[in-house]
């Protein structure tokens, strides 16, 4: 049974171990007999799932990224940092709110919660946004792999592209296909997300390498790469809503929060709250460190991927680029878990688990995203629409709206219990509307075109 569906089942199975075992006595001829209890199976259930460290690794790996300096450059130094802190706090609250909603509704997945609260329209909306966000992330991760790993290989082996056969390792499409098939695909075949925690731990080490590299190498870049020093400590910038979209896209892991909750060995609200607090705090510290150290150097020249601001021959940054590429193809399976579970939940929620169906959807979804990444250098405005709008809906609007629907109707909306959810919903709707308007405006300009790189 898929883990997202099995949120209740894993918890119930583990809780049942603390209750009395179904042992019956015979009529006395043969003494006591057990009712076919498989002790090995019970022992396996006792240690099933992962610990808090595993869950923290998976959640933090879902959050961390290298695009936060660009958000600060759009919003201004002071406003950008304030947005980082505020949106991190809101994200922490809404991640936990999804699990609270699951408890209040008696449902076991994000899709079922929305179906319970808003019917088939809510089920369809959250399914679309979850799949669009996760699949868009998979495509973006594949593009980053193609933009980082081959470049590092060419830097380390400058003449490799002249050697027959071995020159394939400097080819963008070949590297994307190789990494997807040899690393991401085997990891994606797991059914239990906690088994990705070791890969997520390696990805977090890679992110630490990126932050350290930017901290060390940033002050030493040549003057032509540095930005305008007068803009270092700007109060507010013109791209506040773009910054909110970028930060939201980075912090959103709501689409796999129930997966992570269900993967805990002892899934309780208190333990999940600790996982969420630790993960978001680690992410905030890392993101703020990266954003500040990069922005004070590059200011108005800050790019979406901060590593692209450095020269191609910088050895330490090339190590960081390689680590970033490794980070991507270990993070990609986390997004595929979500895509696969959305399909399972929406179309096969009343059917038993099928290994054939599991392999089919894993293969189809993964290689579809790989093909997009192989032929596309930049997804353009489509990723901005599906990513920014989906992130806002999943992180701010849906969790708060469901909570309002599930809470006591007699409680006034302006009361202490409901007011935060009302404000969060309103904030999400405003940001979504403005982000969508700005993204659609780009469709009429060359900036919105996807860039092909066959």
Coordinates of C-alpha atoms in Angstrom, one line a residue:
X1 CA 0.0 0.0 0.0
X2 CA 1.4 3.4 -0.9
X3 CA 2.8 5.3 2.1
X4 CA 0.6 8.4 1.6
X5 CA -2.5 6.2 1.7
X6 CA -1.0 4.3 4.6
X7 CA -0.7 7.2 7.0
X8 CA -3.4 5.7 9.1
X9 CA -2.4 2.1 8.5
X10 CA 1.3 2.6 9.6
X11 CA 0.2 4.4 12.7
X12 CA -2.6 2.0 13.5
X13 CA -0.3 -1.0 12.9
X14 CA 2.3 0.3 15.3
X15 CA -0.3 1.3 17.9
X16 CA -1.8 -2.1 17.8
X17 CA 1.4 -3.6 19.0
X18 CA 0.9 -2.0 22.3
X19 CA -2.4 -3.7 22.7
X20 CA -3.1 -7.3 23.7
X21 CA -2.3 -9.9 21.1
X22 CA -5.3 -11.9 19.8
X23 CA -4.5 -15.2 21.6
X24 CA -7.2 -17.7 22.1
X25 CA -7.3 -20.8 24.4
X26 CA -8.3 -24.2 23.0
X27 CA -10.8 -26.6 24.7
X28 CA -8.0 -28.1 26.8
X29 CA -6.8 -31.1 24.8
X30 CA -3.7 -29.6 23.4
X31 CA -3.3 -26.7 25.9
X32 CA -2.7 -23.2 24.7
X33 CA -2.5 -22.4 20.9
X34 CA -1.7 -19.2 19.2
X35 CA -4.0 -17.8 16.5
X36 CA -1.3 -17.9 13.7
X37 CA 0.6 -14.9 15.0
X38 CA 3.7 -14.2 12.8
X39 CA 6.2 -13.0 15.4
X40 CA 8.7 -12.0 12.7
X41 CA 6.1 -9.8 11.0
X42 CA 5.3 -8.2 14.4
X43 CA 9.0 -7.6 15.0
X44 CA 9.4 -6.0 11.6
X45 CA 6.5 -3.7 12.3
X46 CA 8.1 -2.6 15.6
X47 CA 11.1 -1.2 13.9
X48 CA 9.4 -0.1 10.7
X49 CA 9.8 3.5 9.6
X50 CA 12.5 5.9 10.3
X51 CA 13.7 8.1 13.2
X52 CA 13.5 11.8 13.7
X53 CA 16.9 12.3 12.2
X54 CA 15.8 10.6 9.0
X55 CA 12.7 12.7 8.7
X56 CA 14.7 15.9 9.4
X57 CA 17.1 15.0 6.6
X58 CA 14.3 14.4 4.2
X59 CA 12.3 17.5 5.1
X60 CA 15.4 19.8 5.1
X61 CA 16.5 18.4 1.8
X62 CA 13.1 19.2 0.3
X63 CA 13.5 22.9 1.4
X64 CA 17.1 23.9 0.8
X65 CA 18.1 25.5 -2.5
X66 CA 20.5 28.0 -4.1
X67 CA 18.1 30.6 -5.4
X68 CA 17.5 32.6 -2.2
X69 CA 20.1 35.3 -2.9
X70 CA 18.1 36.2 -6.0
X71 CA 15.0 36.6 -3.8
X72 CA 16.9 39.1 -1.6
X73 CA 18.1 41.0 -4.7
X74 CA 14.5 41.3 -5.9
X75 CA 13.0 42.4 -2.5
X76 CA 15.9 44.5 -1.2
X77 CA 18.3 43.4 1.5
X78 CA 16.3 44.3 4.6
X79 CA 12.9 43.4 3.2
X80 CA 14.3 40.1 1.8
X81 CA 15.6 39.0 5.1
X82 CA 12.3 39.9 6.8
X83 CA 10.4 37.9 4.2
X84 CA 12.8 34.9 4.8
X85 CA 12.0 34.9 8.5
X86 CA 8.2 35.5 8.2
X87 CA 7.7 33.0 5.4
X88 CA 9.8 30.4 7.2
X89 CA 7.6 30.8 10.3
X90 CA 4.4 30.6 8.2
X91 CA 5.7 27.5 6.4
X92 CA 6.5 25.8 9.7
X93 CA 3.0 26.4 10.9
X94 CA 1.2 25.3 7.7
X95 CA 3.3 22.1 7.4
X96 CA 2.1 21.1 10.9
X97 CA -1.4 22.3 10.1
X98 CA -1.7 19.7 7.3
X99 CA -1.2 16.9 9.8
X100 CA -3.7 18.6 12.2
X101 CA -6.2 18.7 9.4
X102 CA -5.6 15.0 8.7
X103 CA -6.4 14.2 12.4
X104 CA -9.5 16.5 12.5
X105 CA -10.9 15.0 9.3
X106 CA -9.9 11.4 9.9
X107 CA -8.3 11.3 6.5
X108 CA -4.9 10.0 5.6
X109 CA -3.6 12.2 2.7
X110 CA -3.7 15.8 1.5
X111 CA -6.0 14.8 -1.4
X112 CA -8.5 13.1 1.0
X113 CA -8.5 16.1 3.3
X114 CA -9.4 18.4 0.4
X115 CA -12.0 16.0 -0.8
X116 CA -13.5 15.9 2.7
X117 CA -13.6 19.7 3.0
X118 CA -14.5 20.8 -0.5
X119 CA -15.7 17.8 -2.4
X120 CA -14.5 16.7 -5.9
X121 CA -13.4 20.2 -6.9
X122 CA -11.0 20.3 -3.9
X123 CA -9.7 16.9 -4.7
X124 CA -9.0 17.8 -8.3
X125 CA -7.4 21.2 -7.3
X126 CA -4.9 19.8 -4.8
X127 CA -4.1 16.8 -7.1
X128 CA -3.3 19.2 -10.0
X129 CA -1.2 21.5 -7.9
X130 CA 0.6 18.8 -6.1
X131 CA 1.5 17.0 -9.4
X132 CA 2.3 20.2 -11.2
X133 CA 4.6 21.5 -8.4
X134 CA 6.4 18.1 -8.0
X135 CA 6.8 17.4 -11.7
X136 CA 8.0 21.0 -12.4
X137 CA 10.5 20.5 -9.6
X138 CA 11.7 17.2 -11.2
X139 CA 12.2 18.9 -14.6
X140 CA 14.1 21.8 -12.9
X141 CA 16.3 19.4 -11.0
X142 CA 17.1 17.5 -14.3
X143 CA 18.0 20.8 -16.0
X144 CA 20.4 21.7 -13.1
X145 CA 22.1 18.3 -13.4
X146 CA 22.7 19.0 -17.0
X147 CA 24.0 22.5 -16.3
X148 CA 26.4 21.6 -13.5
X149 CA 27.9 18.1 -13.8
X150 CA 29.1 18.3 -17.5
X151 CA 30.7 21.7 -16.8
X152 CA 32.6 20.4 -13.8
X153 CA 33.8 17.3 -15.8
X154 CA 35.0 19.6 -18.6
X155 CA 36.8 21.8 -16.0
X156 CA 38.6 18.8 -14.5
X157 CA 39.4 17.1 -17.8
X158 CA 39.8 19.9 -20.4
X159 CA 40.6 17.5 -23.3
X160 CA 38.0 14.9 -22.5
X161 CA 35.7 16.2 -25.2
X162 CA 38.2 15.2 -27.8
X163 CA 38.4 11.5 -26.8
X164 CA 36.0 9.2 -28.7
X165 CA 33.3 7.6 -26.5
X166 CA 34.6 9.3 -23.3
X167 CA 33.5 12.6 -24.8
X168 CA 29.9 11.5 -24.0
X169 CA 30.7 12.5 -20.3
X170 CA 30.9 16.1 -21.3
X171 CA 27.5 15.9 -23.2
X172 CA 24.6 17.5 -21.3
X173 CA 21.9 15.0 -22.5
X174 CA 24.0 12.0 -21.8
X175 CA 24.8 13.1 -18.3
X176 CA 21.1 13.8 -17.5
X177 CA 20.2 10.3 -18.8
X178 CA 23.0 8.6 -17.0
X179 CA 22.3 10.2 -13.6
X180 CA 18.6 9.7 -13.9
X181 CA 18.9 6.0 -14.9
X182 CA 21.8 5.0 -12.5
X183 CA 21.0 7.1 -9.4
X184 CA 17.5 8.7 -9.4
X185 CA 15.6 5.7 -10.8
X186 CA 16.8 3.1 -8.3
X187 CA 16.1 5.5 -5.4
X188 CA 12.6 6.3 -6.9
X189 CA 11.6 2.7 -6.8
X190 CA 11.5 2.7 -3.0
X191 CA 8.0 2.7 -1.5
X192 CA 9.1 4.0 1.9
X193 CA 10.4 7.6 1.9
X194 CA 12.5 7.1 5.0
X195 CA 14.8 4.9 3.0
X196 CA 15.9 8.1 1.1
X197 CA 17.1 9.6 4.3
X198 CA 20.7 8.5 3.7
X199 CA 20.7 10.1 0.3
X200 CA 19.1 13.2 1.8
X201 CA 21.8 13.3 4.4
X202 CA 24.5 13.4 1.6
X203 CA 22.5 16.1 -0.1
X204 CA 22.6 18.2 3.0
X205 CA 26.3 17.8 3.2
X206 CA 26.4 19.0 -0.4
X207 CA 24.4 22.1 0.5
X208 CA 26.9 22.8 3.4
X209 CA 29.7 22.6 0.8
X210 CA 27.8 25.2 -1.4
X211 CA 27.2 27.6 1.5
X212 CA 30.8 27.3 2.6
X213 CA 32.2 27.8 -0.9
X214 CA 30.1 30.9 -1.4
X215 CA 31.2 32.3 1.9
X216 CA 34.9 31.8 1.2
X217 CA 35.0 32.6 -2.5
X218 CA 32.5 35.4 -2.7
X219 CA 34.9 38.2 -1.4
X220 CA 37.6 37.1 -3.7
X221 CA 35.8 37.3 -7.1
X222 CA 37.2 39.8 -9.6
X223 CA 35.7 43.3 -9.6
X224 CA 34.0 42.8 -13.0
X225 CA 31.8 40.1 -11.4
X226 CA 30.8 42.1 -8.4
X227 CA 27.6 44.2 -8.3
X228 CA 27.0 47.8 -7.4
X229 CA 28.3 48.2 -3.7
X230 CA 25.8 51.1 -3.1
X231 CA 22.9 48.6 -3.3
X232 CA 24.2 46.2 -0.6
X233 CA 22.0 47.3 2.2
X234 CA 18.9 48.5 0.3
X235 CA 15.7 48.7 2.3
X236 CA 13.1 47.6 -0.3
X237 CA 13.3 46.5 -4.0
X238 CA 10.8 46.5 -6.8
X239 CA 10.3 42.7 -7.0
X240 CA 8.7 41.9 -3.6
X241 CA 6.1 39.5 -5.1
X242 CA 8.7 37.8 -7.2
X243 CA 10.8 37.3 -4.0
X244 CA 7.8 35.9 -2.2
X245 CA 7.3 33.4 -5.1
X246 CA 11.0 32.3 -5.0
X247 CA 11.1 31.9 -1.2
X248 CA 7.7 30.1 -1.2
X249 CA 9.0 27.7 -4.0
X250 CA 12.1 27.0 -1.9
X251 CA 10.4 26.4 1.4
X252 CA 7.4 24.4 0.2
X253 CA 7.5 20.8 1.2
X254 CA 3.8 20.5 2.1
X255 CA 3.2 18.1 -0.8
X256 CA 5.3 15.4 1.0
X257 CA 4.7 16.4 4.6
X258 CA 2.3 13.6 5.2
X259 CA 4.8 11.2 3.5
X260 CA 7.4 12.3 6.1
X261 CA 4.9 12.1 8.9
X262 CA 3.9 8.6 8.0
X263 CA 7.5 7.5 7.7
X264 CA 8.2 8.3 11.4
X265 CA 8.7 5.2 13.5
X266 CA 6.4 6.7 16.1
X267 CA 4.2 9.2 14.2
X268 CA 2.8 11.7 16.7
X269 CA 2.0 15.4 16.4
X270 CA 4.7 16.3 19.0
X271 CA 7.4 14.4 17.2
X272 CA 6.4 15.7 13.8
X273 CA 6.4 19.3 15.3
X274 CA 10.0 18.8 16.4
X275 CA 11.0 17.5 13.0
X276 CA 9.4 20.5 11.4
X277 CA 10.9 23.1 13.8
X278 CA 14.4 21.6 13.4
X279 CA 14.1 21.3 9.6
X280 CA 12.8 24.8 9.0
X281 CA 15.3 26.3 11.5
X282 CA 18.2 24.6 9.8
X283 CA 16.9 25.7 6.4
X284 CA 16.4 29.3 7.6
X285 CA 20.0 29.5 8.9
X286 CA 21.5 28.0 5.8
X287 CA 19.4 30.1 3.4
X288 CA 20.0 33.4 5.3
X289 CA 23.7 32.7 5.4
X290 CA 23.8 31.9 1.7
X291 CA 21.6 34.9 0.8
X292 CA 23.5 37.5 2.8
X293 CA 27.0 36.3 1.9
X294 CA 26.2 36.2 -1.8
X295 CA 24.0 39.3 -2.1
X296 CA 26.5 41.7 -0.4
X297 CA 29.0 40.7 -3.1
X298 CA 26.9 40.5 -6.3
X299 CA 24.0 42.9 -5.4
X300 CA 22.2 43.8 -8.6
X301 CA 24.1 41.1 -10.6
X302 CA 22.7 38.3 -8.5
X303 CA 21.4 35.4 -10.7
X304 CA 18.7 32.8 -10.0
X305 CA 21.4 30.1 -9.4
X306 CA 24.1 31.9 -7.3
X307 CA 26.8 29.6 -8.5
X308 CA 26.4 31.0 -12.0
X309 CA 27.8 34.4 -10.7
X310 CA 31.2 32.9 -10.2
X311 CA 33.8 32.3 -12.9
X312 CA 33.9 29.0 -14.7
X313 CA 37.5 28.3 -13.6
X314 CA 37.0 28.7 -9.8
X315 CA 38.0 25.3 -8.4
X316 CA 36.1 25.5 -5.1
X317 CA 33.0 26.7 -6.8
X318 CA 33.3 23.9 -9.3
X319 CA 33.3 21.5 -6.3
X320 CA 30.1 23.3 -5.1
X321 CA 28.6 22.9 -8.6
X322 CA 29.3 19.2 -8.5
X323 CA 27.8 19.0 -5.0
X324 CA 24.7 20.9 -6.2
X325 CA 24.3 18.4 -9.1
X326 CA 24.5 15.5 -6.7
X327 CA 22.0 17.2 -4.5
X328 CA 19.6 17.4 -7.4
X329 CA 19.5 13.8 -8.4
X330 CA 19.1 12.7 -4.8
X331 CA 16.3 15.3 -4.2
X332 CA 14.5 14.3 -7.4
X333 CA 13.1 11.0 -6.0
X334 CA 11.4 12.9 -3.2
X335 CA 9.3 14.8 -5.8
X336 CA 8.6 11.6 -7.8
X337 CA 7.2 10.0 -4.6
X338 CA 4.6 12.9 -4.6
X339 CA 3.7 12.6 -8.3
X340 CA 3.3 8.8 -8.0
X341 CA 1.2 9.0 -4.8
X342 CA -1.1 11.7 -6.4
X343 CA -1.8 9.4 -9.3
X344 CA -2.4 6.4 -7.0
X345 CA -4.7 8.5 -4.7
X346 CA -6.7 10.1 -7.5
X347 CA -7.2 7.1 -9.8
X348 CA -6.5 4.0 -7.7
X349 CA -7.5 4.9 -4.1
X350 CA -9.8 1.9 -3.8
X351 CA -7.5 -0.6 -5.3
X352 CA -4.8 -2.7 -3.6
X353 CA -1.1 -2.0 -4.2
X354 CA 0.2 -3.3 -7.5
X355 CA 4.0 -3.7 -8.0
X356 CA 3.4 -3.5 -11.8
X357 CA 1.6 -0.2 -11.5
X358 CA 4.2 1.1 -9.1
X359 CA 7.0 0.4 -11.5
X360 CA 5.0 1.7 -14.5
X361 CA 4.2 5.1 -13.0
X362 CA 7.7 5.4 -11.5
X363 CA 9.3 4.8 -14.9
X364 CA 6.8 6.9 -16.9
X365 CA 6.9 10.0 -14.7
X366 CA 10.7 9.9 -14.1
X367 CA 11.6 9.5 -17.8
X368 CA 9.0 12.1 -18.9
X369 CA 10.7 14.7 -16.7
X370 CA 14.1 13.5 -17.9
X371 CA 13.0 14.1 -21.6
X372 CA 11.8 17.6 -20.7
X373 CA 15.2 18.4 -19.0
X374 CA 17.2 17.0 -21.9
X375 CA 15.6 19.2 -24.5
X376 CA 15.0 22.3 -22.4
X377 CA 17.6 24.7 -20.8
X378 CA 15.0 26.9 -19.2
X379 CA 11.3 26.1 -18.7
X380 CA 10.6 29.8 -18.8
X381 CA 7.2 31.1 -17.6
X382 CA 5.5 27.7 -17.5
X383 CA 7.7 26.7 -14.5
X384 CA 7.0 30.1 -12.9
X385 CA 3.2 29.6 -13.3
X386 CA 3.1 25.9 -12.2
X387 CA 5.8 26.4 -9.5
X388 CA 4.9 29.8 -8.0
X389 CA 1.1 29.4 -8.2
X390 CA 1.2 25.8 -7.0
X391 CA 3.6 26.7 -4.1
X392 CA 1.3 29.4 -2.9
X393 CA -1.8 27.2 -3.1
X394 CA -0.2 24.2 -1.4
X395 CA 1.6 26.2 1.3
X396 CA -0.8 29.0 2.3
X397 CA -4.3 28.7 0.9
X398 CA -5.2 25.0 1.1
X399 CA -3.9 24.2 4.7
X400 CA -5.5 27.3 6.2
X401 CA -8.8 26.9 4.3
X402 CA -9.2 23.3 5.3
X403 CA -8.5 24.2 8.9
X404 CA -11.2 26.9 8.8
X405 CA -13.6 24.3 7.3
X406 CA -12.8 21.7 9.9
X407 CA -12.8 23.9 13.0
X408 CA -15.8 24.7 15.2
X409 CA -18.3 26.8 13.1
X410 CA -19.4 28.6 16.3
X411 CA -15.9 30.1 16.8
X412 CA -15.8 33.6 15.3
X413 CA -13.5 34.1 12.3
X414 CA -11.8 37.0 14.1
X415 CA -11.1 34.9 17.2
X416 CA -7.6 33.8 18.2
X417 CA -8.2 30.3 17.0
X418 CA -9.2 31.2 13.4
X419 CA -7.7 34.6 12.7
X420 CA -4.2 33.3 11.7
X421 CA -5.8 30.9 9.2
X422 CA -8.0 33.7 7.8
X423 CA -4.9 35.9 7.3
X424 CA -2.9 33.1 5.8
X425 CA -5.6 32.3 3.3
X426 CA -6.0 36.0 2.3
X427 CA -2.3 36.4 2.0
X428 CA -2.0 33.3 -0.2
X429 CA -4.9 34.4 -2.5
X430 CA -3.3 37.9 -3.0
X431 CA 0.2 36.5 -3.7
X432 CA -1.2 33.9 -6.1
X433 CA -3.3 36.5 -8.0
X434 CA -0.4 38.9 -8.4
X435 CA 2.2 36.2 -9.2
X436 CA -0.1 34.7 -11.9
X437 CA -0.8 38.1 -13.4
X438 CA 3.0 38.9 -13.6
X439 CA 3.8 35.5 -15.0
X440 CA 1.1 35.7 -17.7
X441 CA 2.4 39.1 -18.6
X442 CA 5.7 37.6 -19.5
X443 CA 4.1 35.2 -22.0
X444 CA 3.9 38.0 -24.5
X445 CA 7.7 38.7 -24.2
X446 CA 10.8 36.7 -25.2
X447 CA 11.5 36.3 -21.4
X448 CA 8.6 33.9 -21.1
X449 CA 9.8 31.5 -23.8
X450 CA 11.2 28.1 -22.9
X451 CA 14.8 27.8 -24.2
X452 CA 15.6 24.6 -26.2
X453 CA 19.1 23.2 -26.2
X454 CA 19.1 20.1 -28.3

